Amino acid sequence: MLNNYVKESSTNITPHVIMKDKLYLHYGVAKDVNILFDELEAVSSPCKDDDSLLHPGNLTSTSDDASRLEAGGETVPERNKLNGLYFRDGKCRIDYILVYRKSNPQIEKREVFERNIRAEGLQMEKESSLINSDIIFVKLHAPWEVLGRYAEQMNVRMPFRRKIYYLPRRYKFMSRIDKQISRFRRWLPKKPMRLDKETLPDLEENDCYTAPFSQQRIHHFIIHNKETFFNNATRSRIVHHILQRIKYEEGKNKIGLNRLLTNGSYEAAFPLHEGSYRSKNSIRTHGAENHRHLLYECWASWGVWYKYQPLDLVRRYFGEKIGLYFAWLGWYTGMLFPAAFIGLFVFLYGVTTLDHCQVSKEVCQATDIIMCPVCDKYCPFMRLSDSCVYAKVTHLFDNGATVFFAVFMAVWATVFLEFWKRRRAVIAYDWDLIDWEEEEEEIRPQFEAKYSKKERMNPISGKPEPYQAFTDKCSRLIVSASGIFFMICVVIAAVFGIVIYRVVTVSTFAAFKWALIRNNSQVATTGTAVCINFCIIMLLNVLYEKVALLLTNLEQPRTESEWENSFTLKMFLFQFVNLNSSTFYIAFFLGRFTGHPGAYLRLINRWRLEECHPSGCLIDLCMQMGIIMVLKQTWNNFMELGYPLIQNWWTRRKVRQEHGPERKISFPQWEKDYNLQPMNAYGLFDEYLEMILQFGFTTIFVAAFPLAPLLALLNNIIEIRLDAYKFVTQWRRPLASRAKDIGIWYGILEGIGILSVITNAFVIAITSDFIPRLVYAYKYGPCAGQGEAGQKCMVGYVNASLSVFRISDFENRSEPESDGSEFSGTPLKYCRYRDYRDPPHSLVPYGYTLQFWHVLAARLAFIIVFEHLVFCIKHLISYLIPDLPKDLRDRMRREKYLIQEMMYEAELERLQKERKERKKNGKAHHNEWP
C-alpha cells in the first residue's frame, strides 16, 4: 500500500482538500508531515555501555520506592531507573534480555557473541540476579540509528500518511431515514459489549497508511518522538532479528541466538513486559499505567468477559500471530451463538414433545413385553418398561428436529469458514498484512549439521546451502508414515481393550450386590468405560507428543515452518484418532454385529459382543460425548491456568524463604519476567489444537448430541479470558511475530467440515431410529399409503421393531440363571430383542424380514441423498460468499486510485522544479556571454 509512492517520490505533497459531490477527501494535515521531537529525544548523548562493571543489583523494599516517588523534584531518568525498564542511566530503554549462568562453561562463545553484538551497534548492560548471584541478566538496547538501519532491511512498515475517509453520496430520502434511526437509537441502551473508547489508546498506525521504512525519505513518516516511533514489540523484533544473524564462533554455521539457546550458552532470551499489570489506582480515574495494565483491565479481567476483545491492542503488544489467534477464537466463539441456540432449541423441542411421543409412551407402557438378557448367565430378563427413563432421554436428542439440526450444522461449518476468510481479509487490511510476505527462512541447525557435506545453490538467494537427497527424504518419510500407522494401531488396540472391558463388566455389574448398579448394569458399564477411556486418552497424549517429536525430527525438515507443519499434522492426527476412536466405535459398531439370541458373535470365541440398550444405542453415544467433552475441557482449562499458577507460586515461595517473609522485596522487571513461565515450546500449537479438537466434537457427532455447541460456547467464553490472563500475567512476553493467517489449521478445519457431513449422515441413518420410524410410518404403520407420518402413525412401532426368541434355543453358555418365573409365576417360553427377524416357528427361523431390507435400503438412500444435498449447499454457499467484503474491495480500489493521484502530483511537482532549475541555469548561462 502506497509503497510505490514512497519509492518514486521524495517530495512532500502539499495538503489539500478535494470537494466534489459531497465527497470530502483529506490528504493529511501539515503537522503530520513534519518531524516533531519531544524533550526526551533532544538528549543526544549516547547510552552508557559499560560491560566491564557488573552491577550486583540492589535489594530495595517497596516502601523505599514509594518514598522516592513521593519525594518531589525527581527527573524522568530517575523515575525510569525504578521501573526496571531502562538502563542504569534511566535513558536507554531495554529492548531485549539475555540470561546466562556464570558457572556455564560456554564462556568463550558468549564473549565472541557479545563482542559482535556491540559491533552491530547494540548497547549492552549486565546485572546480576537479586536471588541467585550465579544468574546474569544481559540488557540490550537498540539506538535509533540501528533501529532505522535494520527496519529498512526488514521492510518494517511504518505510518506516513493519515488514512482518507470519505462520505459516499446519500440521497435526501436516505438521509431522513438515517436521522430518524439515530433519534430512535438515543432511547436505546448503549451496547454493553463495546469497549470503553476513553480507556483505549489511540492506536495511530491503524489510522494511517504505511510504507516500508526508509531513512532517505524519513521526512515522509509521522514521527512525533524517535523513542516511541518504533513500538516496544517492533523494537524487540528488530533486536531479535539482529541476534539471529550474529556469529558466536568462527565457521559458516556458527551463527544465531537460537543455537546458543540450544547448546546452553544462554538460559533464556525474552523481551520485557511493560511493567506491572496491576495498579493501586483505578483505570477509570487515573488511566492505565502501561499497555500491559490496560490489557489486564480491558481484556484479561473476569469482569469484562462479555465485552469484545481489544484486538488492535493485543496485536500491538503481542504481535500479529497471537492477535490472529485471538481474532479467530473470538470469531469462532461468536459463530457458536446461533449453533448453540439452535441446538438448545432442538433439545427443548424434545422436552416439550416428550409427553406426545408415541414411541416413549409405548416403551413406558410395555409392562407385558419381556426382553432377553443382554449378557451371558448373570443378566436377568427385564421388562421393556424398565427402560422408560432411557427412552425419554433418547427422545430429547433423537427427535424430529435432529435431521434439520444436522443439516444446519453442516451449513454452519461452511458459513463459519467462509465468513472467517472475509474477517481475516479485513484484519489483514487493517493490520497491513495484505502485501506482507514471509522472509526467506533460515535452515534449521539440525538440518545443516546432518547434510553439511552436500550442497547446492539456493535458487532464491543464490548461495550454497545443505542439500537432502531425494532418496534419503523418501526413505525418511516412509519410516515416519510407518510410525504413524503403528501409533494408530496402538489406538485401535486401546479401543479393543475398552470393548473387552465393556463386555466383561456388563456381566460383573449384572451380578453386583447393590440393586442400583445391578438394575442399571449397562449404564454403569458405559459410564465407567468412558472414564477409563478418558484416562487412557490423556496418558496416550503424552506418549503421542514424544512419538510425534521423534518422527518429525527423523524426517529432518529443512526450515522451522516445515517442521512446525509436519509436527502439527502428526499431533492432530494422533490426538484426533485417540479422542474419537471410541466414539466412532459406539456410533457405528456397538450392537451392530452381535448376532441374535442363540447365535451370538463372540470375541476370540469367548466374549459375547455388547448389545445396545433396549431404548437404543444413541444414549451410549450421548454419554460418551458429554462425559469426554466436559472432562477434557475442564482438564485443559486447569492445565492451562493451574499449572503456571502453581509454578509461579512455588517460585515466589522459594524467594520468600530465602529472603524472609518480613521484608517485601521489589524486583526489577527483568527479574520478575524471568521468574514467569516461558511460552510453550510449540508456540500457539496447544491453544489451536484444543480448539480444533473441540470444533470436531461440535460438528462431527452433533446429530447425536445437540448440546455440544452450547457446551463449546460456555467453554470458549471462559477460554478467551483464561488465555488472556495467562498471556498477560503468567507467561513471559513472547516475541512479537507476524503472520497472514492461521496457517495449516484452516485446511484441517475444512477437512473436519467435510468429515462432519459424512459422520452425521451415518449417525442419523444408522445410530438413531429416525429411518426405521420413517419406514414404519409410511410402509407398515396405521397410516401406510396415506402419505402421513405424525405421532398417530407410530402406533405399534415398538412391537414391530422387536423380534421373538424361544428361550429353549439359548446356547448353554448363554442360558440365564433365572427362568423368568418372577414375572408371571411360570417359566418364560419367549422373550423379545431388537431386530427385524422371523419368529422361531417360521420356515427360516430367525431370518431377516422384509422390513429389515426396507430399512436398510432407506438408510443407504438417506446417506446418499443427505451427503449430496448438504455438499451441494456447502459448495453453493462457498460460491456465493466472496472472500473479500464489497466495502473492503472498494476501499482497496479507492486507495489504489489515491496512490495514482499522489504519484501524479508528486511527478508534476518534480517536473516543475526541474523546469525552474533549467530556466535559472539557462539565464545564468546567457549572462556569461559578452
CSV table of C-alpha atoms in Angstrom, one decimal, residues 643-930:
chain,number,residue,atom,x,y,z
A,643,TYR,CA,0.0,-25.3,36.1
A,644,PRO,CA,1.6,-21.9,35.5
A,645,LEU,CA,-0.1,-20.5,38.7
A,646,ILE,CA,1.3,-23.3,40.8
A,647,GLN,CA,4.8,-23.0,39.3
A,648,ASN,CA,4.9,-19.2,39.7
A,649,TRP,CA,3.6,-19.6,43.3
A,650,TRP,CA,6.3,-22.1,44.1
A,651,THR,CA,9.0,-19.6,42.7
A,652,ARG,CA,7.6,-16.8,44.9
A,653,ARG,CA,7.6,-19.1,47.9
A,654,LYS,CA,11.3,-20.0,47.4
A,655,VAL,CA,12.1,-16.3,47.2
A,656,ARG,CA,10.3,-15.6,50.5
A,657,GLN,CA,12.1,-18.5,52.2
A,658,GLU,CA,15.5,-17.2,51.1
A,659,HIS,CA,15.0,-13.5,52.0
A,660,GLY,CA,12.5,-13.8,54.8
A,661,PRO,CA,8.8,-13.0,54.8
A,662,GLU,CA,9.2,-9.9,56.8
A,663,ARG,CA,10.7,-7.9,54.0
A,664,LYS,CA,8.7,-7.2,50.9
A,665,ILE,CA,11.1,-7.3,48.0
A,666,SER,CA,10.8,-5.1,44.9
A,667,PHE,CA,12.4,-6.8,41.9
A,668,PRO,CA,13.3,-5.2,38.6
A,669,GLN,CA,11.1,-6.0,35.7
A,670,TRP,CA,13.6,-8.4,34.1
A,671,GLU,CA,13.8,-10.5,37.3
A,672,LYS,CA,10.0,-10.6,37.5
A,673,ASP,CA,9.7,-11.7,33.9
A,674,TYR,CA,12.4,-14.3,34.3
A,675,ASN,CA,10.5,-15.9,37.2
A,676,LEU,CA,7.4,-16.2,35.0
A,677,GLN,CA,6.8,-19.3,32.8
A,678,PRO,CA,8.1,-19.2,29.3
A,679,MET,CA,5.7,-19.7,26.4
A,680,ASN,CA,5.1,-23.2,25.2
A,681,ALA,CA,8.0,-24.5,23.1
A,682,TYR,CA,5.5,-25.1,20.3
A,683,GLY,CA,4.0,-21.6,20.4
A,684,LEU,CA,0.3,-21.5,19.9
A,685,PHE,CA,0.1,-25.1,18.9
A,686,ASP,CA,-1.6,-26.3,22.1
A,687,GLU,CA,-4.2,-23.5,22.0
A,688,TYR,CA,-5.1,-24.2,18.4
A,689,LEU,CA,-5.1,-27.9,18.9
A,690,GLU,CA,-7.6,-27.7,21.8
A,691,MET,CA,-10.0,-25.6,19.8
A,692,ILE,CA,-9.7,-27.6,16.7
A,693,LEU,CA,-10.5,-30.8,18.5
A,694,GLN,CA,-13.4,-29.1,20.2
A,695,PHE,CA,-14.6,-28.0,16.7
A,696,GLY,CA,-14.5,-31.6,15.7
A,697,PHE,CA,-16.6,-32.6,18.7
A,698,THR,CA,-19.0,-29.8,17.9
A,699,THR,CA,-19.6,-30.8,14.3
A,700,ILE,CA,-18.8,-34.5,13.7
A,701,PHE,CA,-21.3,-36.1,16.1
A,702,VAL,CA,-23.6,-33.2,16.7
A,703,ALA,CA,-26.6,-35.1,15.5
A,704,ALA,CA,-26.3,-37.3,18.5
A,705,PHE,CA,-25.6,-34.5,21.0
A,706,PRO,CA,-27.2,-31.2,20.1
A,707,LEU,CA,-26.0,-29.6,23.3
A,708,ALA,CA,-22.3,-29.8,22.1
A,709,PRO,CA,-22.3,-26.3,20.6
A,710,LEU,CA,-23.7,-24.9,23.9
A,711,LEU,CA,-21.0,-26.6,25.9
A,712,ALA,CA,-18.4,-25.4,23.5
A,713,LEU,CA,-19.7,-21.8,23.7
A,714,LEU,CA,-19.6,-21.8,27.5
A,715,ASN,CA,-16.1,-23.2,27.5
A,716,ASN,CA,-14.9,-20.7,24.9
A,717,ILE,CA,-16.2,-17.7,26.8
A,718,ILE,CA,-14.0,-18.9,29.7
A,719,GLU,CA,-11.2,-20.0,27.4
A,720,ILE,CA,-10.7,-16.5,25.9
A,721,ARG,CA,-10.2,-14.9,29.4
A,722,LEU,CA,-8.1,-17.8,30.6
A,723,ASP,CA,-5.7,-17.5,27.6
A,724,ALA,CA,-5.7,-13.7,28.0
A,725,TYR,CA,-4.9,-13.9,31.7
A,726,LYS,CA,-2.2,-16.5,31.0
A,727,PHE,CA,-0.5,-14.3,28.3
A,728,VAL,CA,-0.7,-11.1,30.4
A,729,THR,CA,0.1,-12.4,33.9
A,730,GLN,CA,1.6,-15.9,33.9
A,731,TRP,CA,3.9,-16.1,30.9
A,732,ARG,CA,6.9,-14.1,29.8
A,733,ARG,CA,6.2,-11.8,27.0
A,734,PRO,CA,6.5,-13.7,23.7
A,735,LEU,CA,8.4,-12.3,20.8
A,736,ALA,CA,6.0,-10.4,18.5
A,737,SER,CA,5.9,-12.2,15.2
A,738,ARG,CA,3.9,-11.6,12.0
A,739,ALA,CA,1.5,-14.0,10.2
A,740,LYS,CA,-1.1,-13.6,7.4
A,741,ASP,CA,-3.5,-16.3,8.6
A,742,ILE,CA,-3.9,-19.2,10.9
A,743,GLY,CA,-1.7,-21.5,8.7
A,744,ILE,CA,-2.3,-25.2,8.3
A,745,TRP,CA,-5.1,-25.2,10.8
A,746,TYR,CA,-7.5,-23.7,8.2
A,747,GLY,CA,-7.0,-26.8,5.9
A,748,ILE,CA,-7.6,-29.0,9.0
A,749,LEU,CA,-10.9,-27.2,9.7
A,750,GLU,CA,-12.1,-27.7,6.1
A,751,GLY,CA,-11.3,-31.4,6.4
A,752,ILE,CA,-13.3,-31.7,9.6
A,753,GLY,CA,-16.2,-29.9,7.9
A,754,ILE,CA,-16.2,-32.5,5.2
A,755,LEU,CA,-15.9,-35.4,7.6
A,756,SER,CA,-18.8,-34.0,9.7
A,757,VAL,CA,-21.2,-34.2,6.8
A,758,ILE,CA,-20.4,-37.9,6.3
A,759,THR,CA,-20.5,-38.9,10.0
A,760,ASN,CA,-23.7,-37.0,10.7
A,761,ALA,CA,-25.3,-38.8,7.8
A,762,PHE,CA,-24.3,-42.2,9.2
A,763,VAL,CA,-25.3,-41.2,12.7
A,764,ILE,CA,-28.8,-40.3,11.6
A,765,ALA,CA,-29.1,-43.3,9.3
A,766,ILE,CA,-27.5,-46.0,11.4
A,767,THR,CA,-27.2,-44.9,15.0
A,768,SER,CA,-30.6,-43.2,15.5
A,769,ASP,CA,-34.0,-44.7,14.9
A,770,PHE,CA,-35.1,-41.9,12.6
A,771,ILE,CA,-35.1,-44.1,9.4
A,772,PRO,CA,-36.8,-47.2,11.0
A,773,ARG,CA,-39.5,-44.9,12.3
A,774,LEU,CA,-39.9,-43.2,8.9
A,775,VAL,CA,-40.2,-46.6,7.1
A,776,TYR,CA,-42.7,-47.8,9.6
A,777,ALA,CA,-44.9,-44.7,9.4
A,778,TYR,CA,-45.1,-44.8,5.6
A,779,LYS,CA,-45.0,-48.5,4.9
A,780,TYR,CA,-46.1,-50.6,7.9
A,781,GLY,CA,-48.0,-48.3,10.3
A,782,PRO,CA,-51.6,-47.3,10.6
A,783,CYS,CA,-51.0,-44.5,8.0
A,784,ALA,CA,-49.3,-46.7,5.4
A,785,GLY,CA,-50.0,-45.5,1.9
A,786,GLN,CA,-51.6,-42.2,3.1
A,787,GLY,CA,-48.5,-40.0,2.9
A,788,GLU,CA,-48.7,-39.1,6.6
A,789,ALA,CA,-46.1,-39.5,9.4
A,790,GLY,CA,-47.5,-38.0,12.6
A,791,GLN,CA,-47.4,-39.5,16.0
A,792,LYS,CA,-50.7,-41.3,15.3
A,793,CYS,CA,-48.9,-43.2,12.6
A,794,MET,CA,-46.4,-44.6,15.1
A,795,VAL,CA,-48.9,-46.7,17.0
A,796,GLY,CA,-47.4,-50.2,17.2
A,797,TYR,CA,-43.9,-49.2,16.2
A,798,VAL,CA,-42.2,-50.7,19.4
A,799,ASN,CA,-43.8,-54.1,18.9
A,800,ALA,CA,-42.9,-54.1,15.2
A,801,SER,CA,-39.3,-53.3,15.9
A,802,LEU,CA,-38.9,-56.2,18.3
A,803,SER,CA,-38.4,-59.9,17.3
A,804,VAL,CA,-39.4,-63.0,19.2
A,805,PHE,CA,-37.0,-65.6,20.5
A,806,ARG,CA,-37.7,-69.0,22.0
A,807,ILE,CA,-35.9,-69.4,25.3
A,808,SER,CA,-35.2,-73.1,24.8
A,809,ASP,CA,-33.0,-72.2,21.8
A,810,PHE,CA,-30.4,-70.5,24.1
A,811,GLU,CA,-26.8,-71.8,23.9
A,812,ASN,CA,-25.6,-73.5,27.1
A,813,ARG,CA,-23.1,-70.7,27.9
A,814,SER,CA,-25.7,-68.0,27.2
A,815,GLU,CA,-28.6,-69.5,29.1
A,816,PRO,CA,-29.6,-67.2,32.0
A,817,GLU,CA,-29.6,-68.5,35.6
A,818,SER,CA,-33.2,-67.2,36.1
A,819,ASP,CA,-36.1,-68.8,34.2
A,820,GLY,CA,-38.2,-65.6,34.3
A,821,SER,CA,-40.9,-67.1,36.7
A,822,GLU,CA,-40.8,-63.8,38.7
A,823,PHE,CA,-42.8,-62.1,36.0
A,824,SER,CA,-45.8,-64.4,35.6
A,825,GLY,CA,-45.3,-67.2,38.1
A,826,THR,CA,-44.4,-69.7,35.4
A,827,PRO,CA,-41.1,-70.1,33.4
A,828,LEU,CA,-41.0,-67.9,30.3
A,829,LYS,CA,-41.1,-69.5,26.9
A,830,TYR,CA,-40.4,-66.5,24.8
A,831,CYS,CA,-38.5,-63.2,25.1
A,832,ARG,CA,-38.1,-60.2,22.7
A,833,TYR,CA,-35.0,-58.5,21.3
A,834,ARG,CA,-34.2,-55.5,19.0
A,835,ASP,CA,-34.0,-56.7,15.4
A,836,TYR,CA,-36.1,-57.4,12.3
A,837,ARG,CA,-36.1,-61.3,12.2
A,838,ASP,CA,-38.7,-64.0,11.6
A,839,PRO,CA,-40.1,-65.9,14.6
A,840,PRO,CA,-38.7,-69.3,15.6
A,841,HIS,CA,-41.7,-71.2,14.1
A,842,SER,CA,-41.3,-69.8,10.6
A,843,LEU,CA,-39.9,-71.6,7.6
A,844,VAL,CA,-36.5,-69.9,8.1
A,845,PRO,CA,-36.2,-69.4,11.9
A,846,TYR,CA,-34.6,-66.1,12.8
A,847,GLY,CA,-34.1,-65.0,9.2
A,848,TYR,CA,-34.3,-61.3,8.2
A,849,THR,CA,-37.8,-60.0,7.5
A,850,LEU,CA,-38.8,-57.8,4.5
A,851,GLN,CA,-39.0,-54.8,6.8
A,852,PHE,CA,-35.2,-55.2,7.6
A,853,TRP,CA,-34.3,-54.9,3.9
A,854,HIS,CA,-36.7,-51.9,3.5
A,855,VAL,CA,-35.0,-50.2,6.5
A,856,LEU,CA,-31.5,-51.0,5.1
A,857,ALA,CA,-32.4,-49.6,1.7
A,858,ALA,CA,-33.8,-46.5,3.2
A,859,ARG,CA,-30.7,-46.0,5.3
A,860,LEU,CA,-28.4,-46.2,2.3
A,861,ALA,CA,-30.6,-43.9,0.3
A,862,PHE,CA,-30.7,-41.4,3.1
A,863,ILE,CA,-26.9,-41.4,3.4
A,864,ILE,CA,-26.5,-40.7,-0.4
A,865,VAL,CA,-29.2,-38.1,-0.6
A,866,PHE,CA,-28.1,-36.3,2.6
A,867,GLU,CA,-24.5,-36.1,1.6
A,868,HIS,CA,-25.1,-34.9,-1.9
A,869,LEU,CA,-27.7,-32.4,-0.7
A,870,VAL,CA,-25.5,-30.9,2.0
A,871,PHE,CA,-22.4,-30.9,-0.1
A,872,CYS,CA,-24.3,-29.0,-2.9
A,873,ILE,CA,-25.5,-26.5,-0.3
A,874,LYS,CA,-21.9,-26.1,1.1
A,875,HIS,CA,-20.4,-25.5,-2.4
A,876,LEU,CA,-23.2,-23.1,-3.3
A,877,ILE,CA,-22.6,-21.1,-0.1
A,878,SER,CA,-18.9,-21.1,-0.8
A,879,TYR,CA,-19.5,-19.8,-4.3
A,880,LEU,CA,-22.0,-17.1,-3.3
A,881,ILE,CA,-19.9,-15.7,-0.4
A,882,PRO,CA,-17.0,-13.7,-1.8
A,883,ASP,CA,-13.7,-13.9,0.1
A,884,LEU,CA,-13.4,-10.1,0.2
A,885,PRO,CA,-16.3,-7.9,1.5
A,886,LYS,CA,-17.5,-5.4,-1.0
A,887,ASP,CA,-16.7,-2.4,1.2
A,888,LEU,CA,-13.2,-3.6,1.7
A,889,ARG,CA,-12.7,-4.2,-2.1
A,890,ASP,CA,-14.0,-0.6,-2.6
A,891,ARG,CA,-11.6,0.8,0.0
A,892,MET,CA,-8.7,-1.0,-1.6
A,893,ARG,CA,-9.6,0.3,-5.1
A,894,ARG,CA,-10.1,3.7,-3.7
A,895,GLU,CA,-6.7,3.6,-2.1
A,896,LYS,CA,-5.1,2.4,-5.4
A,897,TYR,CA,-6.7,5.4,-7.1
A,898,LEU,CA,-5.4,7.8,-4.5
A,899,ILE,CA,-1.9,6.4,-4.9
A,900,GLN,CA,-2.0,7.2,-8.6
A,901,GLU,CA,-3.2,10.7,-7.8
A,902,MET,CA,-0.4,11.2,-5.3
A,903,MET,CA,2.2,9.8,-7.7
A,904,TYR,CA,0.9,12.1,-10.5
A,905,GLU,CA,1.1,15.2,-8.3
A,906,ALA,CA,4.5,14.3,-7.0
A,907,GLU,CA,5.8,13.7,-10.5
A,908,LEU,CA,4.2,17.0,-11.7
A,909,GLU,CA,5.9,18.9,-8.8
A,910,ARG,CA,9.2,17.3,-9.7
A,911,LEU,CA,8.9,18.4,-13.3
A,912,GLN,CA,8.0,21.9,-12.3
A,913,LYS,CA,11.1,22.1,-10.1
A,914,GLU,CA,13.3,20.8,-13.0
A,915,ARG,CA,11.8,23.3,-15.3
A,916,LYS,CA,12.5,26.2,-13.0
A,917,GLU,CA,16.1,25.0,-12.5
A,918,ARG,CA,16.6,24.8,-16.3
A,919,LYS,CA,15.3,28.3,-16.7
A,920,LYS,CA,17.5,29.5,-14.0
A,921,ASN,CA,20.6,27.7,-15.4
A,922,GLY,CA,19.7,28.9,-18.9
A,923,LYS,CA,19.5,32.5,-17.8
A,924,ALA,CA,22.8,32.3,-15.9
A,925,HIS,CA,24.4,30.7,-19.0
A,926,HIS,CA,23.1,33.6,-21.2
A,927,ASN,CA,24.6,36.2,-18.9
A,928,GLU,CA,28.1,34.7,-19.2
A,929,TRP,CA,28.3,35.8,-22.9
A,930,PRO,CA,29.5,39.3,-23.5
